[in-house]
Each structure stands twice: as structure tokens, then as C-alpha cells.
Amino acid sequence: MGEAIDAGVGAGNTTATEQPSNRKVPLAALVALVIGSMIGGGIFSLPHQMAGAAAPGPLIIGWIVTGLGMLMLAFVFQRLAVTKPEIDAGIYGYARAGFGDLVGFSSAWGYWMSAWIGNVGYLVLLMASLGVFLPGFGNGNTAQAIIIASLVLWLFHVLILRGIREAAVVNALVTIGKILPLIVFIVIGILSFKLDLFTADFWGTGDSSLGGVLHQVKSMMLVTVWVFIGVEGASVFSERARSRTDVGRATIIGFVSVLALLLAVNILSYGIVARPELAGLSDPSLAGVLEAAVGPWGAKFIALGLIISLVGALLSWFLMCAEIIRVPAIEGLMPRVFGKENAKEVPAAALWLTMLLVQLFLVWTYFNASTYTALILLASSLILLPYLLSALYQVRVALQGGSGISAIDMVVGVLGTLYGLWLLYAAGLVYLLYTSVFYLVGLPFFLKARSEQQARPLLKPLEWALVAVLVAMAGYTVYGLSQGTLSLE
């Protein structure tokens, strides 16, 4: 290849341009992409975030719910990769195939917004981690930190422009480096674990601020969603995989590996530091836990591991940011400029748009003192609808039946849908109202793509109805913000 894709792009296309087999991403790199995108900063901040939301008992219940729910979503992506191999870009393609152009576009748009806002959070946390070794970085949003974060941002830009497959291979190497510190922590955690500390106030009845068991389980949901975001990573790159079977395998292998690490890190932390103290640790809180177990060197060891982890996670997510809007552009639902590829088969315009927005938000964090936690909660809420739409499409595929469809497909789809609805409930109305503003901002891009396709009318009747709902929700949100009645605090 090597030529830009700007001709023959139509709304009726269902697959993107084929690539030579030697440019395809192998299974090992797909697995690393899933693990690399799921293991970023979340696992290193997990102890204090979870301790502030739940005692050990509700924590275990929450992990069971989350583990089973996310497993169903992982199976959704695994099954659809096998039964619907003609659909590219997973989380976008499934929403479009099941519910139409505007819904498909909105799924891609929400996923993309979630990805790059999450990367802003990662860059802030990366700078805070450097502050363990260097002065002047504060919580990651000082002037010095923003300047260094900006340099890191554009270094990633240059690397990815050199090629998707090459960047994926680099990511695979970095993923190995980020897992090693976590394994060391788990070994030390097992040796330092105190059962009496873990079982003290097991249900959180001694702390009225935690609330009841259901409230505690609900409070930890958005955090657990964040640490699992990326389970769909292989499906996003389905077109570039050597086979669709590899996509399914990478999804399940990546999910099981990360779930084991998350459970071990989170539960062991409660047995090393008392929950109230754990909740008061600053990010990366895993550093404080290891310091309590082995002394000051533990904090620096975890901070170094976090830096490696964040570098890998940023690379994974920048890759997916560009990919998730490239395919809609090729299929006529985003302006066609975002579907054009450079000589290295990288969607350069999509990458430029992503990087520029991340840069603007980095500057914004300097003036607004945004924290890592606030950014990841917003990013998590933006991805809830795309997850739910994928599960609903799995139900639709199971109802339609056909070759390769079995009863297990219906079970996976229904359970994945129930979990998606639970996540919307756990997120709460305020976060959903905020996301409506972000979804509405994408509408001009959709209309521009429709005009390029000379589509008439620009919006169909049902699409007008969806737009009306978004406008009403966004209007209420803006009014609430102006009156001080709505806040994420």
C-alpha cells in the first residue's frame, strides 16, 4: 500500500482495504495490546481508590460482579470476532451493524473521546510518578510537568507515524516490562499479608461514610470499569489481525491475565495496610503499600514500574485512538480526511486530531488542577454506552441465528447486556448527563461525513429523535453547570 485512502469511500462499505499479510499484527502483539491497554495507571492507584469506596467484604463481592460482568463482555467481543468476521473496528462496527449509522458513529466517537481523555489522565499520572525522582512535578500538572508531558506526547506521535505494526511490537516489549514490578509486588505481598488486618471491619460497619454493602459495591464500579477498559483492544484492530480467531484468543487471554493481577494486587493491599490508612495514600498508592511492607525503596520501585507501565499504556491507547476513527471515516461516517493513511499505513490526520486535543487538555489541567481520578471517571463513563451497544448487538445476532450461532451466544449477550445496564446505574445520572455533552459535540463531524457522501436527508427520522434526546440532556447539563446544581464533585 502506501497511498492515502480517499477514493471509493462510501457509506455502504463494510470492510476496509486489505493489507499484505506481512503487515498484519500477530497474536502475541494483539495479546500485548489488550494487556498493555488494560494495565496502565489504574492498577497502581487501585489500593487507595478501592479503600475509599469499600471494605474487604463488599470489595470481594464487587470484584465477583465485575469479574463475571467483564468476562461476559470479553466473551461478547470474542464471539462476535468469530461469528461476524466481516465487521471491522469491533466496538464501532457492532453498534453500526446493530443500530444504524448515527448510533455506530456515536459509539466510535464516545470510545475515542474516552480513550484520549484517559490518556490525558495517564500523562498527568506519569508526571506525578516522575516527581518521586525529580523535583517540581507536584501532582503532575505543574508548569514543568505540563511541558515535559507535552514533549512525551509528541514523541509518541513520531513513533506511531512510523507504523502501526512497528508500534505494536514496541508495545509488546514494554508490556513485559510493566508486568514484572507487579509480580514482584505480589510475591512480597503474599509474604507480608496479615489476615487479622484484612478481616478487621470486614463489612465496613465501623465507618459510616462507606454506607451499606450495596452502596460500597456500587461506589467501586466506575473504578473497576476503568481498570478493565482495553479488553476490546484486539477487536478494535480486527482488520489488522492475521486472523479473526486471533482477535478472540487475544481478548480472553488478555482479560484473564489482567483479572488475576488486579485481584492479587487489590486484595493483598488490604492485608498490608489498614483500610483507613490505605484510603489516605496518595497516587500511586501501590507505592505507599510496598513502602509499608519493605521500606522506602519500595515506593521508588513501584514508581519506576508505573512509569514503564504508563509508557506502554499510552502507546496502546494512542494506537487505538487513531484506529477507532479511521474505520468510520473509510465507511463514510466520519470526514474522509480521517481515513487517509500515510506511507506507513498510519491514519495521520486521525492521529493529529487526537494529539492536538490531548495537548489542549493538558494545558487545561494546569489551569483547572484536574486530578487523575476525575479524568478517569469521566473517561470511564464515556465508554459505558459503547460497551452496552456491543452486548445488545450480541443478543441480536443470537436471535437471528445462523451458521456458528449457539445457545451460548444468547447467554453471553444477555449477561453482557445486564452488566452494561448495571454499569449505567452505578455511574449515576450526573455522569450520563455530562457524557451527553461530549456525544453532542461529535454531531458536526457526522453531518460533515454525510454531506461528503451527498446523503439526503442528512439525518433520518429516528436519528433526529436521538439528536433531540442528546440536545435535551446536554441543555439540562449546561444549565445545571451554570446554576451550580450539577457537579462531578
PDB file of N, CA and C in Angstrom, residues 17 81 131 134 151 165 190 245 259 269 282 299 303 317 321 353 356 381 403 433 444:
ATOM      1  N   THR A  17      -9.712  -1.569   3.468  1.00  0.00           N
ATOM      2  CA  THR A  17      -8.788  -2.070   2.457  1.00  0.00           C
ATOM      3  C   THR A  17      -7.915  -3.184   3.018  1.00  0.00           C
ATOM      4  N   ALA A  81     -16.156 -11.608  17.124  1.00  0.00           N
ATOM      5  CA  ALA A  81     -14.998 -11.678  16.226  1.00  0.00           C
ATOM      6  C   ALA A  81     -15.051 -12.933  15.364  1.00  0.00           C
ATOM      7  N   GLY A 131       7.797  12.737  39.633  1.00  0.00           N
ATOM      8  CA  GLY A 131       8.034  13.581  40.804  1.00  0.00           C
ATOM      9  C   GLY A 131       8.631  12.832  41.978  1.00  0.00           C
ATOM     10  N   LEU A 134      12.261  13.377  40.699  1.00  0.00           N
ATOM     11  CA  LEU A 134      12.680  14.713  40.307  1.00  0.00           C
ATOM     12  C   LEU A 134      11.796  15.776  40.967  1.00  0.00           C
ATOM     13  N   LEU A 151       6.208  17.121  25.628  1.00  0.00           N
ATOM     14  CA  LEU A 151       7.307  16.533  24.863  1.00  0.00           C
ATOM     15  C   LEU A 151       7.104  15.026  24.691  1.00  0.00           C
ATOM     16  N   ARG A 165       2.199  -1.499  12.909  1.00  0.00           N
ATOM     17  CA  ARG A 165       2.746  -2.795  13.305  1.00  0.00           C
ATOM     18  C   ARG A 165       4.015  -2.613  14.126  1.00  0.00           C
ATOM     19  N   ILE A 190       2.331 -11.415  49.395  1.00  0.00           N
ATOM     20  CA  ILE A 190       1.972 -12.709  49.995  1.00  0.00           C
ATOM     21  C   ILE A 190       2.762 -12.930  51.280  1.00  0.00           C
ATOM     22  N   THR A 245      -9.795 -15.304  14.446  1.00  0.00           N
ATOM     23  CA  THR A 245      -9.646 -16.213  15.590  1.00  0.00           C
ATOM     24  C   THR A 245      -8.630 -15.656  16.576  1.00  0.00           C
ATOM     25  N   LEU A 259      -7.137  -9.818  35.026  1.00  0.00           N
ATOM     26  CA  LEU A 259      -8.005 -10.052  36.181  1.00  0.00           C
ATOM     27  C   LEU A 259      -7.217 -10.662  37.335  1.00  0.00           C
ATOM     28  N   SER A 269      -3.232  -5.733  49.186  1.00  0.00           N
ATOM     29  CA  SER A 269      -3.021  -4.404  49.762  1.00  0.00           C
ATOM     30  C   SER A 269      -3.779  -4.233  51.065  1.00  0.00           C
ATOM     31  N   SER A 282      -1.588   8.730  48.789  1.00  0.00           N
ATOM     32  CA  SER A 282      -1.616   9.492  47.538  1.00  0.00           C
ATOM     33  C   SER A 282      -1.206   8.587  46.385  1.00  0.00           C
ATOM     34  N   ALA A 299       8.705   2.300  47.421  1.00  0.00           N
ATOM     35  CA  ALA A 299       7.976   3.373  46.739  1.00  0.00           C
ATOM     36  C   ALA A 299       8.638   3.722  45.409  1.00  0.00           C
ATOM     37  N   ALA A 303       7.175   3.274  41.630  1.00  0.00           N
ATOM     38  CA  ALA A 303       7.106   4.456  40.775  1.00  0.00           C
ATOM     39  C   ALA A 303       7.799   4.202  39.441  1.00  0.00           C
ATOM     40  N   TRP A 317      -3.068   3.083  23.782  1.00  0.00           N
ATOM     41  CA  TRP A 317      -4.279   3.885  23.623  1.00  0.00           C
ATOM     42  C   TRP A 317      -4.176   4.905  22.506  1.00  0.00           C
ATOM     43  N   CYS A 321      -6.805   5.107  19.562  1.00  0.00           N
ATOM     44  CA  CYS A 321      -7.456   6.390  19.264  1.00  0.00           C
ATOM     45  C   CYS A 321      -7.510   6.636  17.758  1.00  0.00           C
ATOM     46  N   LEU A 353      -5.400  14.886  15.043  1.00  0.00           N
ATOM     47  CA  LEU A 353      -6.547  15.402  15.784  1.00  0.00           C
ATOM     48  C   LEU A 353      -6.496  14.938  17.236  1.00  0.00           C
ATOM     49  N   LEU A 356      -3.584  16.744  19.193  1.00  0.00           N
ATOM     50  CA  LEU A 356      -3.853  18.165  19.440  1.00  0.00           C
ATOM     51  C   LEU A 356      -4.863  18.337  20.580  1.00  0.00           C
ATOM     52  N   SER A 381     -17.052   6.789  32.085  1.00  0.00           N
ATOM     53  CA  SER A 381     -18.476   6.980  31.807  1.00  0.00           C
ATOM     54  C   SER A 381     -18.743   7.092  30.310  1.00  0.00           C
ATOM     55  N   SER A 403     -25.377 -19.867  10.885  1.00  0.00           N
ATOM     56  CA  SER A 403     -24.215 -20.738  10.994  1.00  0.00           C
ATOM     57  C   SER A 403     -23.287 -20.282  12.114  1.00  0.00           C
ATOM     58  N   LEU A 433     -25.344  12.567  32.191  1.00  0.00           N
ATOM     59  CA  LEU A 433     -25.664  13.901  31.677  1.00  0.00           C
ATOM     60  C   LEU A 433     -24.419  14.574  31.105  1.00  0.00           C
ATOM     61  N   PRO A 444     -21.458  17.462  14.467  1.00  0.00           N
ATOM     62  CA  PRO A 444     -20.992  18.125  13.238  1.00  0.00           C
ATOM     63  C   PRO A 444     -20.076  17.257  12.384  1.00  0.00           C
TER      64      PRO A 444
END
